[in-house]
Coordinates of N, CA and C in Angstrom, one line a residue:
M1439 N 0.8 -1.2 0.1 CA 0.0 0.2 0.1 C 0.7 1.4 0.1
N1440 N 1.0 1.9 -1.1 CA 1.9 2.5 -1.3 C 1.4 4.0 -1.8
A1441 N 1.2 5.3 -0.9 CA 0.8 6.6 -1.2 C 1.5 7.4 -1.9
Y1442 N 2.7 7.1 -2.4 CA 3.3 8.0 -3.2 C 3.5 7.5 -4.4
P1443 N 3.5 8.3 -5.5 CA 3.2 9.7 -5.4 C 1.9 10.0 -5.1
L1444 N 1.6 11.2 -4.4 CA -0.1 11.4 -4.0 C -0.4 12.6 -4.7
T1445 N -1.8 12.3 -5.4 CA -2.2 13.5 -6.5 C -3.0 13.8 -5.8
I1446 N -3.0 15.8 -5.1 CA -3.7 16.0 -4.3 C -4.8 17.3 -5.0
Y1447 N -6.0 16.9 -5.0 CA -7.0 17.8 -5.8 C -7.2 19.0 -4.5
Y1448 N -7.1 20.0 -5.2 CA -7.4 21.6 -4.3 C -8.2 22.6 -4.8
D1449 N -8.4 23.4 -3.9 CA -8.9 25.1 -4.5 C -8.2 25.8 -4.8
E1450 N -7.6 26.2 -5.7 CA -6.4 27.3 -6.0 C -7.4 28.4 -6.1
S1451 N -8.7 28.6 -6.0 CA -9.4 29.9 -5.8 C -9.2 30.5 -4.5
C1452 N -9.0 29.8 -3.8 CA -9.0 30.0 -2.4 C -7.6 30.6 -1.5
P1453 N -7.4 31.4 -1.3 CA -5.9 32.2 -1.2 C -5.5 31.3 -0.1
L1454 N -5.9 31.0 1.0 CA -5.4 30.0 2.2 C -4.7 29.0 1.6
C1455 N -5.8 28.1 0.6 CA -5.4 26.9 0.2 C -4.1 27.2 -0.9
K1456 N -4.2 28.0 -1.7 CA -3.0 28.6 -2.4 C -1.7 28.3 -1.8
L1457 N -2.0 29.4 -0.6 CA -0.5 29.3 0.0 C -0.2 28.3 0.5
E1458 N -1.2 27.0 1.0 CA -0.5 26.0 1.7 C 0.2 25.0 0.1
I1459 N -0.8 24.8 -0.7 CA -0.3 24.3 -1.8 C 1.0 24.9 -2.2
D1460 N 1.3 26.1 -2.5 CA 2.2 26.7 -2.7 C 3.9 26.3 -2.0
N1461 N 3.2 26.4 -0.5 CA 4.3 26.0 0.4 C 4.6 24.5 0.1
L1462 N 4.0 23.3 0.0 CA 4.0 22.0 -0.3 C 5.2 22.0 -1.3
K1463 N 4.7 22.9 -2.5 CA 5.3 22.7 -4.2 C 6.8 23.0 -3.7
A1464 N 7.0 24.3 -2.6 CA 8.4 24.7 -2.7 C 9.2 23.7 -1.8
R1465 N 8.6 22.7 -1.3 CA 9.2 21.8 -0.3 C 9.0 20.3 -1.2
N1466 N 8.6 20.3 -2.2 CA 8.2 18.8 -2.8 C 9.4 18.7 -3.8
D1467 N 10.9 18.5 -3.5 CA 12.1 18.2 -3.9 C 11.9 16.8 -4.4
K1468 N 11.6 15.8 -3.7 CA 11.4 14.5 -3.8 C 10.3 14.0 -5.0
Q1469 N 9.4 15.4 -5.5 CA 8.5 14.9 -6.3 C 7.5 13.9 -5.9
L1470 N 7.2 14.0 -4.7 CA 6.2 12.8 -4.1 C 4.7 13.2 -4.4
L1471 N 4.6 14.8 -4.5 CA 3.1 14.8 -4.7 C 3.0 15.9 -5.8
Q1472 N 1.9 15.4 -6.6 CA 1.3 15.9 -7.8 C -0.1 17.0 -7.2
F1473 N -0.1 18.2 -8.2 CA -1.6 18.8 -7.6 C -2.2 18.8 -9.2
V1474 N -3.6 19.1 -8.4 CA -4.2 19.2 -9.4 C -5.4 20.6 -8.8
D1475 N -5.5 21.5 -9.9 CA -6.7 22.4 -9.2 C -7.9 22.4 -9.6
V1476 N -8.7 22.1 -8.8 CA -10.2 21.7 -9.0 C -11.3 22.7 -9.3
S1477 N -10.8 24.1 -8.8 CA -11.5 25.4 -8.8 C -11.8 25.9 -10.5
G1478 N -11.6 25.2 -11.5 CA -11.9 26.2 -12.8 C -13.4 25.6 -13.3
A1479 N -14.0 26.6 -13.8 CA -15.4 26.2 -14.1 C -15.1 24.8 -15.5
N1480 N -14.1 24.9 -16.0 CA -13.9 23.9 -17.1 C -13.5 22.8 -16.8
F1481 N -13.1 22.6 -15.1 CA -12.5 21.8 -14.6 C -13.1 20.0 -15.4
K1482 N -12.3 19.3 -15.7 CA -12.7 18.1 -16.4 C -11.5 16.4 -15.8
D1483 N -11.7 15.9 -15.1 CA -10.8 14.6 -14.8 C -11.5 13.7 -14.7
E1484 N -11.3 12.9 -15.7 CA -11.8 11.5 -15.4 C -11.6 10.8 -14.3
Y1485 N -10.3 10.9 -14.1 CA -9.8 9.8 -12.9 C -9.8 10.8 -11.3
A1486 N -10.5 11.6 -11.4 CA -10.9 12.5 -10.1 C -11.5 11.9 -8.9
P1487 N -11.1 11.5 -7.7 CA -11.7 10.9 -6.6 C -13.1 11.1 -6.6
A1488 N -13.5 12.7 -6.6 CA -14.9 12.5 -6.6 C -15.5 13.7 -7.1
S1489 N -16.6 14.2 -6.9 CA -17.2 15.4 -7.9 C -16.1 16.7 -7.7
Q1490 N -16.7 17.3 -8.5 CA -15.8 18.8 -8.3 C -16.8 19.4 -7.2
E1491 N -17.8 19.4 -7.1 CA -18.5 20.1 -5.9 C -18.1 19.2 -4.7
A1492 N -17.8 18.0 -4.6 CA -17.3 17.8 -3.1 C -15.6 18.0 -3.0
M1493 N -15.1 18.3 -4.0 CA -13.6 18.4 -3.8 C -13.4 19.9 -3.5
M1494 N -14.2 20.5 -3.9 CA -14.4 21.9 -3.4 C -15.0 22.1 -2.1
E1495 N -15.4 21.2 -1.7 CA -15.7 21.2 -0.3 C -14.9 21.1 0.9
I1496 N -14.0 20.1 0.4 CA -12.9 19.8 1.2 C -12.1 18.7 0.2
I1497 N -10.3 18.6 0.9 CA -9.6 18.4 0.0 C -9.5 17.2 0.0
H1498 N -9.1 16.4 -1.2 CA -9.4 15.2 -1.5 C -7.6 14.6 -2.4
A1499 N -7.1 13.3 -2.1 CA -6.2 12.8 -2.8 C -6.6 11.7 -3.0
R1500 N -5.2 11.2 -4.0 CA -5.6 9.7 -4.8 C -4.0 9.3 -4.5
R1501 N -3.5 8.3 -3.5 CA -2.7 7.8 -3.2 C -2.2 6.8 -4.7
A1502 N -0.8 6.4 -4.4 CA -0.4 5.8 -5.8 C -1.1 4.2 -5.8
D1503 N -1.3 4.0 -4.8 CA -2.3 2.4 -4.7 C -3.7 2.5 -5.0
G1504 N -4.3 3.8 -5.6 CA -5.5 3.9 -6.0 C -6.6 4.5 -4.9
E1505 N -6.2 4.3 -3.4 CA -6.7 4.6 -2.1 C -7.3 6.1 -2.4
I1506 N -8.6 6.6 -2.2 CA -9.0 7.9 -2.0 C -9.1 8.3 -0.6
V1507 N -8.4 9.3 -0.3 CA -8.1 10.0 0.8 C -8.8 11.4 1.0
S1508 N -9.3 11.8 2.2 CA -9.5 13.3 1.8 C -9.8 13.9 3.4
G1509 N -10.0 15.2 3.6 CA -9.6 16.1 5.0 C -8.0 15.8 5.5
V1510 N -8.1 15.8 6.7 CA -6.7 16.0 7.5 C -5.8 14.6 6.9
E1511 N -6.2 13.9 6.6 CA -5.3 12.7 6.2 C -4.6 13.1 4.8
V1512 N -5.2 13.8 4.1 CA -4.2 14.5 2.8 C -3.5 15.3 3.4
F1513 N -3.5 16.0 4.5 CA -2.7 16.8 5.1 C -1.2 16.0 5.7
R1514 N -1.9 15.2 6.3 CA -1.0 14.1 7.3 C 0.3 13.5 6.1
L1515 N -0.5 13.1 4.8 CA 0.7 12.5 3.8 C 1.1 13.3 3.1
A1516 N 0.8 14.5 2.9 CA 1.3 15.6 2.4 C 2.8 16.2 3.1
Y1517 N 2.1 16.8 4.3 CA 3.5 17.1 5.0 C 4.4 15.7 5.7
G1518 N 4.0 14.6 5.4 CA 4.8 13.7 5.7 C 5.7 13.5 4.5
A1519 N 5.3 13.8 3.3 CA 5.9 13.7 2.1 C 7.2 14.6 1.7
V1520 N 7.1 15.9 2.2 CA 8.2 17.1 2.3 C 9.2 17.1 3.5
G1521 N 8.6 15.9 4.3 CA 9.5 16.3 5.4 C 9.0 17.0 6.4
L1522 N 8.0 17.2 6.7 CA 7.3 18.3 7.7 C 6.3 17.1 8.5
G1523 N 6.5 15.9 8.6 CA 5.7 14.8 9.1 C 5.3 15.1 10.6
W1524 N 6.2 15.8 11.4 CA 6.1 15.9 12.6 C 5.3 17.3 12.9
L1525 N 4.7 18.1 12.1 CA 3.5 18.9 12.0 C 2.5 18.1 12.2
T1526 N 2.1 17.1 11.6 CA 0.9 16.5 11.7 C 0.7 15.4 12.4
A1527 N 1.9 14.9 13.0 CA 1.8 13.7 13.9 C 1.1 13.7 15.1
P1528 N 1.2 14.8 15.8 CA -0.1 15.0 16.6 C -1.8 14.9 16.1
T1529 N -1.9 14.8 15.0 CA -3.1 14.8 14.6 C -3.7 13.5 14.4
K1530 N -2.6 12.4 14.5 CA -2.9 10.8 14.6 C -3.0 10.5 15.9
L1531 N -2.7 11.1 17.1 CA -3.0 10.8 18.4 C -4.3 10.1 18.6
P1532 N -4.5 9.2 19.3 CA -5.9 9.0 19.3 C -6.9 9.8 19.9
I1533 N -6.1 10.9 20.9 CA -6.8 11.6 21.8 C -7.2 13.0 20.8
L1534 N -6.3 13.2 19.8 CA -6.4 14.4 19.1 C -7.0 14.0 17.5
K1535 N -7.0 12.7 16.9 CA -7.7 12.4 15.8 C -8.6 12.6 15.4
P1536 N -9.9 12.3 16.4 CA -11.2 12.8 16.2 C -11.7 14.0 16.0
F1537 N -10.8 14.7 16.9 CA -11.2 16.2 17.0 C -10.7 16.8 15.9
C1538 N -9.5 16.4 15.4 CA -8.8 17.1 14.0 C -9.8 16.9 13.1
D1539 N -10.1 15.4 13.0 CA -11.0 15.3 11.8 C -12.0 15.7 11.6
W1540 N -12.9 16.1 12.9 CA -14.2 16.7 13.0 C -13.6 18.1 13.0
L1541 N -13.0 18.6 13.3 CA -12.9 20.4 13.1 C -12.5 20.7 11.4
Y1542 N -11.6 19.9 10.8 CA -11.1 20.2 9.7 C -12.3 20.7 8.5
P1543 N -13.5 20.0 8.2 CA -14.6 20.3 7.5 C -15.2 21.5 7.8
H1544 N -15.1 21.9 9.2 CA -15.6 23.4 9.7 C -14.9 24.4 9.0
I1545 N -13.3 24.1 9.1 CA -11.9 24.9 8.7 C -12.4 25.2 7.1
A1546 N -12.4 24.0 6.7 CA -12.6 24.1 5.1 C -13.7 24.8 4.6
R1547 N -15.4 24.9 5.5 CA -16.4 25.6 5.0 C -16.0 27.1 5.2
N1548 N -14.8 27.6 6.3 CA -15.0 29.0 6.5 C -13.6 29.4 6.0
R1549 N -13.0 28.8 5.0 CA -11.7 29.1 4.5 C -11.5 30.3 3.9
Y1550 N -12.6 31.2 3.4 CA -12.2 32.0 2.9 C -12.2 33.5 3.4
R1551 N -12.8 33.2 4.5 CA -13.3 33.8 5.8 C -11.4 33.8 6.2
L1552 N -11.2 32.8 6.6 CA -10.2 32.4 7.3 C -9.0 33.3 6.4
S1553 N -8.9 33.2 5.2 CA -8.1 33.7 4.4 C -7.6 35.0 4.4
D1554 N -8.7 35.6 4.9 CA -8.5 37.1 5.1 C -8.2 37.5 6.5
R1555 N -7.7 36.6 7.5 CA -7.3 36.8 8.5 C -6.0 36.1 8.9
F1556 N -5.4 35.8 9.9 CA -4.5 35.8 10.6 C -3.7 34.6 10.0
S1557 N -4.6 33.3 9.5 CA -4.0 32.1 9.2 C -3.0 32.4 7.5
G1558 N -3.6 33.3 6.8 CA -2.7 33.3 5.5 C -1.2 34.0 6.2
V1559 N -0.9 34.6 7.0 CA 0.1 35.1 7.7 C 0.9 34.1 7.8
L1560 N 0.6 32.9 8.5 CA 1.2 32.3 9.0 C 2.1 31.1 7.7
F1561 N 1.0 30.9 6.6 CA 1.2 30.3 5.7 C 2.4 30.9 4.5
K1562 N 2.0 32.3 4.8 CA 2.9 33.1 3.8 C 4.5 33.1 4.3
I1563 N 4.6 32.9 5.6 CA 5.8 33.4 6.2 C 6.1 31.7 6.2
A1564 N 5.7 30.6 5.9 CA 6.6 29.0 5.8 C 6.5 29.2 4.4
R1565 N 5.7 29.4 3.5 CA 5.9 29.4 1.9 C 7.1 30.6 1.4
D1566 N 7.2 31.6 2.2 CA 8.4 32.2 1.7 C 9.7 31.5 2.2
R1567 N 9.8 31.3 3.3 CA 10.9 30.3 3.7 C 11.0 29.1 2.7
A1568 N 10.3 28.6 2.5 CA 10.6 27.1 1.3 C 11.0 27.5 0.4
I1569 N 10.4 29.1 0.1 CA 11.2 29.3 -1.5 C 12.3 29.8 -1.3
R1570 N 12.7 30.6 -0.2 CA 14.2 30.9 -0.2 C 15.2 29.6 -0.1
R1571 N 14.5 28.5 0.6 CA 15.7 27.5 0.9 C 15.8 26.7 -0.7
Q1572 N 14.5 26.8 -1.3 CA 14.8 26.3 -2.7 C 15.6 27.2 -3.3
A1573 N 15.5 28.2 -3.0 CA 16.6 29.4 -3.8 C 17.9 28.9 -3.8
N1574 N 18.0 28.8 -2.4 CA 19.6 28.6 -2.3 C 20.1 27.5 -2.2
R1575 N 19.1 26.0 -2.5 CA 19.8 24.6 -2.9 C 20.1 25.0 -4.2
A1576 N 19.1 25.9 -5.3 CA 19.6 26.1 -6.8 C 20.6 26.4 -6.8
A1577 N 20.8 27.9 -6.2 CA 22.4 28.4 -6.2 C 23.7 27.4 -5.9
Q1578 N 23.4 27.0 -4.9 CA 24.3 26.1 -4.4 C 24.8 25.0 -5.4
Q1579 N 23.5 24.4 -6.1 CA 23.8 23.2 -7.3 C 24.2 23.8 -8.4
S1580 N 23.9 25.2 -8.7 CA 24.5 25.8 -9.8 C 25.9 25.6 -9.6
K1581 N 26.4 26.3 -8.5 CA 27.7 26.6 -8.1 C 28.7 25.7 -8.2
A1582 N 28.1 24.2 -7.9 CA 28.9 23.0 -8.1 C 29.1 22.6 -9.4
C1583 N 27.9 23.1 -10.0 CA 28.2 22.9 -11.7 C 29.1 23.7 -12.3
H1584 N 28.9 24.5 -11.7 CA 30.3 25.6 -12.4 C 31.3 25.2 -11.7
E1585 N 31.9 24.5 -10.6 CA 33.3 24.0 -10.3 C 33.3 22.7 -11.0
G1586 N 32.1 22.5 -11.7 CA 32.6 20.8 -12.3 C 32.2 19.9 -11.1
H1587 N 31.5 19.8 -10.6 CA 30.7 18.7 -9.5 C 29.6 18.7 -9.5
C1588 N 28.9 18.6 -10.8 CA 27.2 18.4 -10.8 C 27.2 17.3 -10.7
E1589 N 25.9 17.1 -10.2 CA 24.9 16.0 -9.8 C 24.1 15.6 -10.7
R1590 N 24.3 14.7 -11.2 CA 23.3 14.0 -12.5 C 22.4 13.1 -12.0

C-alpha cells in the first residue's frame, strides 16, 4: 500500500489553500506530490476521486495505490512527503485524531473568511521560507556545476 506519488486535488481559488499548496510545492524536492486545481469552471478529470463539488468542499487526494483520502489525512500524507510529518503527527494521536478530523470540515467551510485573517500570514511566512530554501539549494547546485561537481 504505497501512498506516493500522492495526487492532491485542491481549490486554487481559495487564497489560504493556494498558500498552503505553494508551500508544499516549494518543499516537494522528491516529487512525491502532484497537484490538480479543481476550482476552474472547465475542470474535467476522468480520474478525479470525487465530484468537483465535493472536492471544492474538502481537500481530496489519490494515493499511488488508488486509495482515495480526504480531509486531514491528505495533510498528514502531504506533510510527511515533504519532511514535515512532525507537524501533523499530533493529529494521529488517539486523543486528538477524532477532534482534528471533526474540525477540518468546519475550517474548510470557512476557509475564505480565514484567508482574510491571521492564517494566511502563517502560511505566507512558511511559503516564503520554503521558497528561499529552494532558491539557496538551486544556487548551491549551480555553483557546484560551475565548479565541475554536478550531480546528475
